[in-house]
PDB file of C-alpha atoms in Angstrom:
ATOM      1  CA  MET A 238      -0.063  -0.114  -0.351  1.00 74.00           C
ATOM      2  CA  LEU A 239       1.838   3.528  -1.264  1.00 84.00           C
ATOM      3  CA  ASN A 240       1.048   6.181   2.270  1.00 87.00           C
ATOM      4  CA  LEU A 241      -0.087   8.653   0.917  1.00 87.00           C
ATOM      5  CA  GLU A 242       1.842  11.121   2.468  1.00 88.00           C
ATOM      6  CA  ARG A 243       5.309   9.636   0.653  1.00 90.00           C
ATOM      7  CA  LEU A 244       3.123  10.721  -2.947  1.00 90.00           C
ATOM      8  CA  ARG A 245       2.571  14.143  -1.196  1.00 87.00           C
ATOM      9  CA  THR A 246       6.594  14.304  -0.596  1.00 91.00           C
ATOM     10  CA  LEU A 247       7.597  13.319  -4.166  1.00 91.00           C
ATOM     11  CA  ASP A 248       5.173  15.067  -5.359  1.00 89.00           C
ATOM     12  CA  ALA A 249       6.581  18.825  -4.330  1.00 86.00           C
ATOM     13  CA  LEU A 250      10.120  17.565  -5.282  1.00 89.00           C
ATOM     14  CA  ALA A 251       8.229  17.059  -9.113  1.00 89.00           C
ATOM     15  CA  ARG A 252       6.354  20.311  -8.699  1.00 82.00           C
ATOM     16  CA  HIS A 253       9.592  22.312  -6.555  1.00 82.00           C
ATOM     17  CA  GLY A 254      12.421  20.487  -8.435  1.00 86.00           C
ATOM     18  CA  SER A 255      14.118  19.877  -5.172  1.00 89.00           C
ATOM     19  CA  VAL A 256      14.669  18.117  -1.497  1.00 90.00           C
ATOM     20  CA  SER A 257      15.366  21.450  -0.794  1.00 89.00           C
ATOM     21  CA  ALA A 258      12.423  23.845  -2.420  1.00 86.00           C
ATOM     22  CA  ALA A 259      10.116  20.831  -1.526  1.00 86.00           C
ATOM     23  CA  ALA A 260      11.034  20.666   2.022  1.00 87.00           C
ATOM     24  CA  GLU A 261      10.098  24.559   2.133  1.00 80.00           C
ATOM     25  CA  GLY A 262       7.030  24.362   0.201  1.00 75.00           C
ATOM     26  CA  LEU A 263       5.774  20.828   2.408  1.00 79.00           C
ATOM     27  CA  HIS A 264       7.328  23.226   5.414  1.00 74.00           C
ATOM     28  CA  VAL A 265       9.702  20.610   5.988  1.00 84.00           C
ATOM     29  CA  THR A 266      13.028  19.298   6.679  1.00 89.00           C
ATOM     30  CA  THR A 267      15.382  18.368   3.946  1.00 90.00           C
ATOM     31  CA  SER A 268      16.221  15.829   6.338  1.00 92.00           C
ATOM     32  CA  ALA A 269      12.715  14.691   6.282  1.00 90.00           C
ATOM     33  CA  VAL A 270      11.577  14.630   2.975  1.00 91.00           C
ATOM     34  CA  SER A 271      15.047  12.812   1.694  1.00 91.00           C
ATOM     35  CA  GLN A 272      13.616  10.396   4.884  1.00 92.00           C
ATOM     36  CA  GLN A 273       9.736   9.365   2.869  1.00 91.00           C
ATOM     37  CA  LEU A 274      11.363   9.813  -0.671  1.00 92.00           C
ATOM     38  CA  ALA A 275      14.433   7.526   0.699  1.00 92.00           C
ATOM     39  CA  LYS A 276      11.058   5.010   2.425  1.00 93.00           C
ATOM     40  CA  LEU A 277       8.534   5.690  -0.374  1.00 93.00           C
ATOM     41  CA  GLU A 278      11.608   3.325  -3.071  1.00 92.00           C
ATOM     42  CA  ARG A 279      11.507   0.433  -0.590  1.00 91.00           C
ATOM     43  CA  GLU A 280       7.997   0.494  -0.592  1.00 90.00           C
ATOM     44  CA  VAL A 281       8.221   0.652  -4.292  1.00 91.00           C
ATOM     45  CA  GLY A 282      10.962  -1.590  -4.911  1.00 91.00           C
ATOM     46  CA  GLN A 283      12.544   1.187  -7.990  1.00 89.00           C
ATOM     47  CA  ARG A 284      15.076   3.975  -7.683  1.00 92.00           C
ATOM     48  CA  LEU A 285      13.204   7.087  -7.927  1.00 92.00           C
ATOM     49  CA  LEU A 286      15.964   9.915  -7.646  1.00 90.00           C
ATOM     50  CA  ALA A 287      19.351   9.805  -8.867  1.00 90.00           C
ATOM     51  CA  LYS A 288      22.093  12.195  -8.680  1.00 88.00           C
ATOM     52  CA  ASN A 289      22.174  15.202 -10.658  1.00 85.00           C
ATOM     53  CA  GLY A 290      25.395  17.436 -10.268  1.00 84.00           C
ATOM     54  CA  ARG A 291      24.759  19.199  -6.924  1.00 82.00           C
ATOM     55  CA  GLY A 292      21.116  18.274  -6.112  1.00 85.00           C
ATOM     56  CA  VAL A 293      18.457  15.098  -7.904  1.00 88.00           C
ATOM     57  CA  ARG A 294      16.278  14.311 -10.903  1.00 90.00           C
ATOM     58  CA  LEU A 295      12.766  11.433 -10.795  1.00 92.00           C
ATOM     59  CA  THR A 296      14.518   8.703 -12.721  1.00 92.00           C
ATOM     60  CA  ASP A 297      12.069   7.243 -15.144  1.00 93.00           C
ATOM     61  CA  ALA A 298      10.649   5.141 -12.272  1.00 93.00           C
ATOM     62  CA  GLY A 299      10.219   8.620 -10.093  1.00 91.00           C
ATOM     63  CA  GLN A 300       8.781  10.248 -13.014  1.00 92.00           C
ATOM     64  CA  LEU A 301       5.611   7.357 -13.445  1.00 93.00           C
ATOM     65  CA  LEU A 302       5.592   7.152 -10.015  1.00 93.00           C
ATOM     66  CA  ALA A 303       5.318  10.872  -9.574  1.00 91.00           C
ATOM     67  CA  ASP A 304       2.550  11.700 -12.438  1.00 90.00           C
ATOM     68  CA  HIS A 305      -0.254   9.524 -10.754  1.00 92.00           C
ATOM     69  CA  ALA A 306       0.700  11.122  -6.845  1.00 89.00           C
ATOM     70  CA  ALA A 307      -0.475  13.923  -8.780  1.00 85.00           C
ATOM     71  CA  ARG A 308      -3.505  12.345 -10.025  1.00 86.00           C
ATOM     72  CA  ILE A 309      -4.625  10.764  -7.038  1.00 87.00           C
ATOM     73  CA  LEU A 310      -3.797  14.312  -4.397  1.00 83.00           C
ATOM     74  CA  SER A 311      -6.229  15.735  -6.519  1.00 77.00           C
ATOM     75  CA  GLN A 312      -8.825  12.922  -6.442  1.00 80.00           C
ATOM     76  CA  VAL A 313      -7.670  13.451  -2.237  1.00 80.00           C
ATOM     77  CA  ALA A 314      -9.156  16.908  -2.926  1.00 74.00           C
ATOM     78  CA  LEU A 315     -11.220  16.528  -5.307  1.00 71.00           C
ATOM     79  CA  ALA A 316     -12.624  13.770  -1.788  1.00 75.00           C
ATOM     80  CA  GLN A 317     -11.969  16.161   0.819  1.00 72.00           C
ATOM     81  CA  SER A 318     -14.049  19.113  -0.822  1.00 64.00           C
ATOM     82  CA  ASP A 319     -17.363  17.269  -1.343  1.00 68.00           C
ATOM     83  CA  ILE A 320     -17.765  15.423   1.258  1.00 71.00           C
ATOM     84  CA  GLU A 321     -16.796  19.328   3.639  1.00 67.00           C
ATOM     85  CA  ALA A 322     -20.117  19.680   0.848  1.00 61.00           C
ATOM     86  CA  GLN A 323     -21.867  17.275   1.754  1.00 58.00           C
ATOM     87  CA  ARG A 324     -21.940  18.305   5.460  1.00 66.00           C
ATOM     88  CA  GLY A 325     -22.297  22.401   4.333  1.00 67.00           C
ATOM     89  CA  GLN A 326     -20.477  23.811   7.540  1.00 74.00           C
ATOM     90  CA  VAL A 327     -18.578  26.558   6.226  1.00 82.00           C
ATOM     91  CA  VAL A 328     -14.945  24.438   9.401  1.00 79.00           C
ATOM     92  CA  GLY A 329     -11.541  23.326   9.565  1.00 81.00           C
ATOM     93  CA  GLU A 330      -8.876  25.598   8.159  1.00 86.00           C
ATOM     94  CA  VAL A 331      -8.274  28.485   4.613  1.00 91.00           C
ATOM     95  CA  ARG A 332      -5.024  29.278   4.316  1.00 93.00           C
ATOM     96  CA  ILE A 333      -5.484  32.334   1.762  1.00 97.00           C
ATOM     97  CA  GLY A 334      -3.196  35.101  -0.498  1.00 97.00           C
ATOM     98  CA  ALA A 335      -2.240  38.541  -2.240  1.00 97.00           C
ATOM     99  CA  PHE A 336      -0.983  40.975  -2.812  1.00 94.00           C
ATOM    100  CA  PRO A 337      -0.169  43.837  -1.260  1.00 91.00           C
ATOM    101  CA  THR A 338      -2.309  46.814  -1.649  1.00 91.00           C
ATOM    102  CA  ALA A 339      -4.951  44.237  -2.146  1.00 94.00           C
ATOM    103  CA  ALA A 340      -3.787  42.234   1.468  1.00 95.00           C
ATOM    104  CA  ARG A 341      -3.784  45.816   3.793  1.00 93.00           C
ATOM    105  CA  GLY A 342      -7.443  47.097   1.586  1.00 94.00           C
ATOM    106  CA  LEU A 343      -8.828  43.334   1.764  1.00 96.00           C
ATOM    107  CA  PHE A 344      -8.386  41.061   4.505  1.00 96.00           C
ATOM    108  CA  PRO A 345      -8.702  43.238   6.970  1.00 96.00           C
ATOM    109  CA  SER A 346     -13.270  43.999   6.513  1.00 96.00           C
ATOM    110  CA  ALA A 347     -13.171  39.664   5.101  1.00 97.00           C
ATOM    111  CA  ILE A 348     -11.517  38.105   7.884  1.00 97.00           C
ATOM    112  CA  SER A 349     -13.303  39.792   9.858  1.00 97.00           C
ATOM    113  CA  GLU A 350     -16.473  38.712   8.572  1.00 95.00           C
ATOM    114  CA  LEU A 351     -15.369  35.220   7.876  1.00 95.00           C
ATOM    115  CA  ARG A 352     -14.348  34.895  11.840  1.00 94.00           C
ATOM    116  CA  ARG A 353     -17.981  36.636  12.748  1.00 95.00           C
ATOM    117  CA  ALA A 354     -19.967  35.220  10.608  1.00 94.00           C
ATOM    118  CA  HIS A 355     -18.064  31.061  10.435  1.00 93.00           C
ATOM    119  CA  PRO A 356     -16.440  31.163  14.528  1.00 92.00           C
ATOM    120  CA  ASP A 357     -15.334  27.561  13.938  1.00 88.00           C
ATOM    121  CA  LEU A 358     -13.384  28.518  10.424  1.00 89.00           C
ATOM    122  CA  ARG A 359      -9.451  29.503  10.672  1.00 90.00           C
ATOM    123  CA  VAL A 360      -8.082  31.586   8.749  1.00 94.00           C
ATOM    124  CA  GLN A 361      -4.628  32.296   7.428  1.00 94.00           C
ATOM    125  CA  SER A 362      -3.235  34.668   5.299  1.00 95.00           C
ATOM    126  CA  ARG A 363       0.308  36.905   3.929  1.00 94.00           C
ATOM    127  CA  GLU A 364       1.578  37.981   1.432  1.00 94.00           C
ATOM    128  CA  LEU A 365       2.633  37.336  -2.391  1.00 92.00           C
ATOM    129  CA  GLU A 366       3.422  38.578  -5.449  1.00 91.00           C
ATOM    130  CA  PRO A 367       0.387  37.650  -8.414  1.00 92.00           C
ATOM    131  CA  GLU A 368       3.036  34.682  -9.638  1.00 90.00           C
ATOM    132  CA  GLN A 369       3.822  33.783  -6.689  1.00 89.00           C
ATOM    133  CA  GLY A 370       0.550  32.283  -5.285  1.00 92.00           C
ATOM    134  CA  ILE A 371      -1.057  31.046  -8.800  1.00 91.00           C
ATOM    135  CA  ARG A 372       1.846  28.811  -8.542  1.00 85.00           C
ATOM    136  CA  ASP A 373       0.939  27.837  -4.774  1.00 86.00           C
ATOM    137  CA  VAL A 374      -2.272  27.173  -5.463  1.00 89.00           C
ATOM    138  CA  ILE A 375      -1.340  25.366  -8.314  1.00 82.00           C
ATOM    139  CA  ARG A 376       1.282  22.731  -6.041  1.00 76.00           C
ATOM    140  CA  GLY A 377      -1.902  23.473  -2.873  1.00 80.00           C
ATOM    141  CA  ASP A 378       0.186  25.440  -0.805  1.00 82.00           C
ATOM    142  CA  LEU A 379      -2.348  28.099  -0.305  1.00 90.00           C
ATOM    143  CA  ASP A 380      -6.562  27.873  -1.335  1.00 92.00           C
ATOM    144  CA  LEU A 381      -6.825  30.882  -2.023  1.00 96.00           C
ATOM    145  CA  ALA A 382      -5.112  33.305  -3.962  1.00 97.00           C
ATOM    146  CA  VAL A 383      -5.712  37.369  -5.104  1.00 97.00           C
ATOM    147  CA  VAL A 384      -4.197  38.057  -7.734  1.00 96.00           C
ATOM    148  CA  LEU A 385      -4.417  40.331 -10.794  1.00 95.00           C
ATOM    149  CA  ASP A 386      -3.418  41.812 -13.752  1.00 92.00           C
ATOM    150  CA  TRP A 387      -3.788  45.417 -15.439  1.00 92.00           C
ATOM    151  CA  SER A 388      -6.003  46.670 -18.284  1.00 89.00           C
ATOM    152  CA  ASN A 389      -2.690  45.972 -21.748  1.00 89.00           C
ATOM    153  CA  LYS A 390      -1.071  43.125 -20.013  1.00 89.00           C
ATOM    154  CA  ARG A 391      -2.554  39.840 -19.162  1.00 89.00           C
ATOM    155  CA  LEU A 392      -0.685  38.063 -15.550  1.00 86.00           C
ATOM    156  CA  PRO A 393      -1.842  34.428 -17.568  1.00 83.00           C
ATOM    157  CA  VAL A 394      -3.948  31.894 -15.361  1.00 84.00           C
ATOM    158  CA  PRO A 395      -3.298  28.415 -15.535  1.00 82.00           C
ATOM    159  CA  GLY A 396      -5.733  25.376 -16.659  1.00 83.00           C
ATOM    160  CA  GLY A 397      -7.612  24.016 -13.603  1.00 84.00           C
ATOM    161  CA  LEU A 398      -8.257  27.394 -11.294  1.00 91.00           C
ATOM    162  CA  ALA A 399     -11.706  29.166 -10.656  1.00 93.00           C
ATOM    163  CA  GLN A 400     -11.611  32.622 -10.939  1.00 93.00           C
ATOM    164  CA  ALA A 401     -13.681  35.846  -9.162  1.00 94.00           C
ATOM    165  CA  HIS A 402     -13.377  39.384 -10.481  1.00 95.00           C
ATOM    166  CA  LEU A 403     -13.457  41.440  -7.212  1.00 96.00           C
ATOM    167  CA  LEU A 404     -13.007  44.816  -8.438  1.00 95.00           C
ATOM    168  CA  ASP A 405     -11.530  47.171 -10.661  1.00 94.00           C
ATOM    169  CA  ASP A 406      -8.894  49.521  -9.311  1.00 92.00           C
ATOM    170  CA  VAL A 407      -7.907  52.675 -10.992  1.00 89.00           C
ATOM    171  CA  PRO A 408      -4.503  54.223 -10.707  1.00 89.00           C
ATOM    172  CA  ASP A 409      -3.182  57.910 -10.633  1.00 94.00           C
ATOM    173  CA  VAL A 410       0.115  59.526 -11.399  1.00 96.00           C
ATOM    174  CA  ALA A 411       1.401  60.748  -7.718  1.00 97.00           C
ATOM    175  CA  MET A 412       4.002  63.765  -8.059  1.00 98.00           C
ATOM    176  CA  PRO A 413       5.406  65.863  -6.048  1.00 97.00           C
ATOM    177  CA  GLU A 414       3.177  69.297  -5.175  1.00 96.00           C
ATOM    178  CA  ASP A 415       5.376  71.696  -6.974  1.00 96.00           C
ATOM    179  CA  HIS A 416       5.460  69.801 -10.049  1.00 97.00           C
ATOM    180  CA  PRO A 417       4.183  71.357 -13.753  1.00 96.00           C
ATOM    181  CA  LEU A 418       1.439  69.550 -13.362  1.00 97.00           C
ATOM    182  CA  ALA A 419       0.505  68.783 -11.088  1.00 96.00           C
ATOM    183  CA  GLY A 420      -2.824  71.260 -10.749  1.00 90.00           C
ATOM    184  CA  ARG A 421      -3.438  69.737 -13.934  1.00 94.00           C
ATOM    185  CA  ALA A 422      -7.396  67.800 -14.105  1.00 94.00           C
ATOM    186  CA  GLU A 423      -5.793  64.683 -15.582  1.00 94.00           C
ATOM    187  CA  VAL A 424      -2.504  63.414 -17.581  1.00 95.00           C
ATOM    188  CA  ASP A 425      -1.905  61.010 -20.467  1.00 94.00           C
ATOM    189  CA  LEU A 426       2.087  59.311 -19.143  1.00 94.00           C
ATOM    190  CA  GLU A 427       3.470  60.203 -21.821  1.00 94.00           C
ATOM    191  CA  GLU A 428       3.745  63.829 -20.266  1.00 96.00           C
ATOM    192  CA  PHE A 429       6.511  62.125 -18.579  1.00 96.00           C
ATOM    193  CA  ALA A 430       8.679  60.968 -20.245  1.00 96.00           C
ATOM    194  CA  ASP A 431      11.624  63.208 -18.900  1.00 95.00           C
ATOM    195  CA  ASP A 432      10.754  62.681 -15.267  1.00 97.00           C
ATOM    196  CA  GLU A 433      12.599  59.400 -13.606  1.00 97.00           C
ATOM    197  CA  TRP A 434      10.109  56.758 -12.202  1.00 98.00           C
ATOM    198  CA  VAL A 435      10.084  54.946  -8.363  1.00 97.00           C
ATOM    199  CA  SER A 436       8.909  52.151  -9.695  1.00 97.00           C
ATOM    200  CA  TRP A 437       8.039  47.791  -7.925  1.00 95.00           C
ATOM    201  CA  PRO A 438      11.170  45.967  -7.858  1.00 94.00           C
ATOM    202  CA  GLU A 439      12.783  44.373 -10.729  1.00 94.00           C
ATOM    203  CA  GLY A 440      11.196  40.995 -11.315  1.00 90.00           C
ATOM    204  CA  GLU A 441       7.412  41.892 -10.219  1.00 91.00           C
ATOM    205  CA  PHE A 442       4.717  41.455 -11.961  1.00 90.00           C
ATOM    206  CA  CYS A 443       3.905  45.275 -12.043  1.00 92.00           C
ATOM    207  CA  HIS A 444       7.743  46.704 -12.456  1.00 94.00           C
ATOM    208  CA  ASP A 445       7.612  44.769 -15.796  1.00 93.00           C
ATOM    209  CA  TRP A 446       3.642  46.072 -16.850  1.00 94.00           C
ATOM    210  CA  LEU A 447       5.129  50.013 -15.776  1.00 95.00           C
ATOM    211  CA  VAL A 448       7.896  49.628 -17.750  1.00 96.00           C
ATOM    212  CA  PHE A 449       6.122  47.562 -20.868  1.00 95.00           C
ATOM    213  CA  THR A 450       3.217  50.146 -21.021  1.00 94.00           C
ATOM    214  CA  LEU A 451       6.118  53.473 -20.456  1.00 95.00           C
ATOM    215  CA  ARG A 452       7.522  51.572 -23.931  1.00 95.00           C
ATOM    216  CA  SER A 453       4.234  51.585 -25.933  1.00 93.00           C
ATOM    217  CA  LYS A 454       4.168  55.127 -25.138  1.00 92.00           C
ATOM    218  CA  GLY A 455       7.134  56.086 -27.575  1.00 93.00           C
ATOM    219  CA  PHE A 456       9.916  56.321 -23.997  1.00 95.00           C
ATOM    220  CA  GLU A 457      12.899  54.285 -22.233  1.00 95.00           C
ATOM    221  CA  PRO A 458      11.697  55.136 -18.276  1.00 95.00           C
ATOM    222  CA  ARG A 459      14.201  56.453 -16.175  1.00 96.00           C
ATOM    223  CA  ILE A 460      14.320  53.742 -13.106  1.00 97.00           C
ATOM    224  CA  GLY A 461      15.789  55.914 -10.306  1.00 96.00           C
ATOM    225  CA  HIS A 462      14.511  53.637  -7.223  1.00 97.00           C
ATOM    226  CA  LEU A 463      12.105  50.240  -6.329  1.00 97.00           C
ATOM    227  CA  ALA A 464      10.138  50.226  -3.670  1.00 95.00           C
ATOM    228  CA  GLY A 465       7.682  47.496  -2.793  1.00 89.00           C
ATOM    229  CA  GLU A 466       6.637  49.503  -1.120  1.00 88.00           C
ATOM    230  CA  HIS A 467       3.518  51.952  -2.160  1.00 89.00           C
ATOM    231  CA  HIS A 468       3.696  53.451   1.582  1.00 90.00           C
ATOM    232  CA  THR A 469       7.967  54.498   0.780  1.00 94.00           C
ATOM    233  CA  GLN A 470       6.703  55.029  -3.060  1.00 96.00           C
ATOM    234  CA  LEU A 471       4.721  57.861  -1.850  1.00 96.00           C
ATOM    235  CA  ALA A 472       7.723  59.010   0.787  1.00 96.00           C
ATOM    236  CA  LEU A 473      10.274  59.718  -1.892  1.00 97.00           C
ATOM    237  CA  ILE A 474       7.601  61.416  -4.315  1.00 97.00           C
ATOM    238  CA  ALA A 475       7.278  63.773  -1.829  1.00 97.00           C
ATOM    239  CA  ALA A 476      10.618  64.268  -0.845  1.00 97.00           C
ATOM    240  CA  GLY A 477      10.913  65.090  -5.152  1.00 96.00           C
ATOM    241  CA  LEU A 478      12.242  62.247  -5.798  1.00 96.00           C
ATOM    242  CA  GLY A 479      10.979  61.337  -9.298  1.00 97.00           C
ATOM    243  CA  VAL A 480       7.513  60.456 -10.427  1.00 98.00           C
ATOM    244  CA  CYS A 481       4.999  56.832 -10.017  1.00 97.00           C
ATOM    245  CA  VAL A 482       1.758  55.133 -10.522  1.00 95.00           C
ATOM    246  CA  ALA A 483      -0.252  55.261  -7.695  1.00 94.00           C
ATOM    247  CA  PRO A 484      -2.961  52.844  -7.066  1.00 91.00           C
ATOM    248  CA  ARG A 485      -5.631  53.835  -5.771  1.00 92.00           C
ATOM    249  CA  LEU A 486      -6.754  49.649  -3.660  1.00 93.00           C
ATOM    250  CA  GLY A 487      -5.157  49.850  -0.493  1.00 88.00           C
ATOM    251  CA  ARG A 488      -3.561  53.403  -0.685  1.00 87.00           C
ATOM    252  CA  GLY A 489      -4.234  54.627   2.700  1.00 84.00           C
ATOM    253  CA  PRO A 490      -3.806  58.290   4.073  1.00 90.00           C
ATOM    254  CA  VAL A 491      -1.280  60.168   1.288  1.00 93.00           C
ATOM    255  CA  PRO A 492       1.920  61.874   2.755  1.00 94.00           C
ATOM    256  CA  ASP A 493       1.806  65.640   2.351  1.00 96.00           C
ATOM    257  CA  GLY A 494       3.985  66.692  -0.316  1.00 96.00           C
ATOM    258  CA  VAL A 495       2.603  65.016  -2.733  1.00 97.00           C
ATOM    259  CA  ALA A 496      -0.259  66.326  -5.038  1.00 97.00           C
ATOM    260  CA  LEU A 497      -2.511  62.990  -7.416  1.00 97.00           C
ATOM    261  CA  VAL A 498      -3.553  63.008 -11.028  1.00 96.00           C
ATOM    262  CA  PRO A 499      -5.895  61.010 -12.555  1.00 94.00           C
ATOM    263  CA  VAL A 500      -4.722  59.645 -16.515  1.00 92.00           C
ATOM    264  CA  ARG A 501      -7.050  60.581 -19.329  1.00 88.00           C
ATOM    265  CA  GLN A 502      -6.548  56.643 -21.049  1.00 79.00           C
ATOM    266  CA  GLN A 503      -7.620  55.545 -17.169  1.00 76.00           C
ATOM    267  CA  MET A 504      -5.692  52.517 -16.606  1.00 83.00           C
ATOM    268  CA  ARG A 505      -6.733  49.429 -14.653  1.00 90.00           C
ATOM    269  CA  ARG A 506      -5.877  46.680 -12.453  1.00 92.00           C
ATOM    270  CA  HIS A 507      -8.048  44.158 -12.477  1.00 94.00           C
ATOM    271  CA  VAL A 508      -7.998  42.157  -9.122  1.00 96.00           C
ATOM    272  CA  TYR A 509      -9.821  39.260  -8.736  1.00 95.00           C
ATOM    273  CA  ALA A 510      -9.607  35.255  -6.750  1.00 97.00           C
ATOM    274  CA  VAL A 511      -8.774  32.304  -7.606  1.00 96.00           C
ATOM    275  CA  TRP A 512      -8.330  29.316  -6.341  1.00 95.00           C
ATOM    276  CA  ARG A 513      -8.435  25.481  -7.573  1.00 90.00           C
ATOM    277  CA  THR A 514     -11.177  23.491  -9.514  1.00 88.00           C
ATOM    278  CA  ASP A 515     -11.016  21.048  -8.199  1.00 81.00           C
ATOM    279  CA  ALA A 516     -11.235  22.377  -4.072  1.00 82.00           C
ATOM    280  CA  ASP A 517     -14.838  24.764  -5.405  1.00 81.00           C
ATOM    281  CA  ARG A 518     -17.108  23.228  -3.670  1.00 81.00           C
ATOM    282  CA  ARG A 519     -15.249  23.691  -0.709  1.00 85.00           C
ATOM    283  CA  PRO A 520     -17.950  25.441   1.961  1.00 88.00           C
ATOM    284  CA  SER A 521     -14.547  27.690   3.004  1.00 89.00           C
ATOM    285  CA  ILE A 522     -13.236  28.542  -0.477  1.00 91.00           C
ATOM    286  CA  ARG A 523     -16.822  29.981  -1.434  1.00 91.00           C
ATOM    287  CA  ALA A 524     -16.595  32.425   2.219  1.00 93.00           C
ATOM    288  CA  ALA A 525     -13.238  33.461   1.678  1.00 95.00           C
ATOM    289  CA  ALA A 526     -14.420  33.887  -2.759  1.00 95.00           C
ATOM    290  CA  ARG A 527     -18.147  35.119  -0.727  1.00 95.00           C
ATOM    291  CA  ALA A 528     -16.001  37.365   2.566  1.00 96.00           C
ATOM    292  CA  LEU A 529     -13.535  39.124  -0.375  1.00 97.00           C
ATOM    293  CA  ARG A 530     -16.316  39.963  -2.693  1.00 96.00           C
ATOM    294  CA  THR A 531     -17.966  41.439   0.042  1.00 95.00           C
ATOM    295  CA  ALA A 532     -14.589  43.537   0.868  1.00 95.00           C
ATOM    296  CA  ALA A 533     -13.845  44.583  -2.647  1.00 94.00           C
ATOM    297  CA  GLY A 534     -17.914  45.963  -3.015  1.00 90.00           C
ATOM    298  CA  SER A 535     -18.288  43.588  -5.667  1.00 67.00           C
ATOM    299  CA  GLU A 536     -21.179  42.393  -3.556  1.00 56.00           C
TER     300      GLU A 536
END
């Protein structure tokens, strides 16, 4: 009889690509992963791993069993969903994640509502970028993630995920209050071709979107400062160190010395929740999505 937890460990190794990454995804030690895999090899009587430089790779038998493990674990998740749905109660645990401004703008209200309406449900939350949120939902580290894309740059969402639209977020351009365009009712992005920009860190989806968008306006942006937190970005703007795109969701108080002006060609961030379709019938998932829609004002 194959052990389910050992199959889960093999599945984590196949998805994450290394013993250390699998251990991190499973929240266990690398030694525990190695021990589980060694026991699984003894159970099946075949080598599942082979050395690959300083790491390991799956053998043909290992890949075959990993493919079966993924399907088995999906069926287990579906069975759990069906049992929860049949019971019809919102209980147990739900793990949710969101990019920072959504976590700040939606989670306090949504999680408070979940606690009030479903006291037997335990909610765990964390901040993470949209791409990471989708990866964590796919591999089962999160039950639901709040992610985003832009009207001119979509975030690829793999098959097997359900989606629920939460809101469209309209950003402004933030600039020092003495900027020549600070008194305008609307601005065009190309009017800031000579300004220095404050952006999100390189490699993040919103940084790539900003560079893509400004280049599409006919100029190469001069990005002088990178900051992941919008409060930090706005503090840099208040100090006269550039301009930035400032979404409204989770913005909070704007520091003195900063002017916000809407963009004439209206840009929108599409904010939505994703979860695995094999968990679609879980009452806890439905309750979490409903609480997020209420917090976003879409329900």
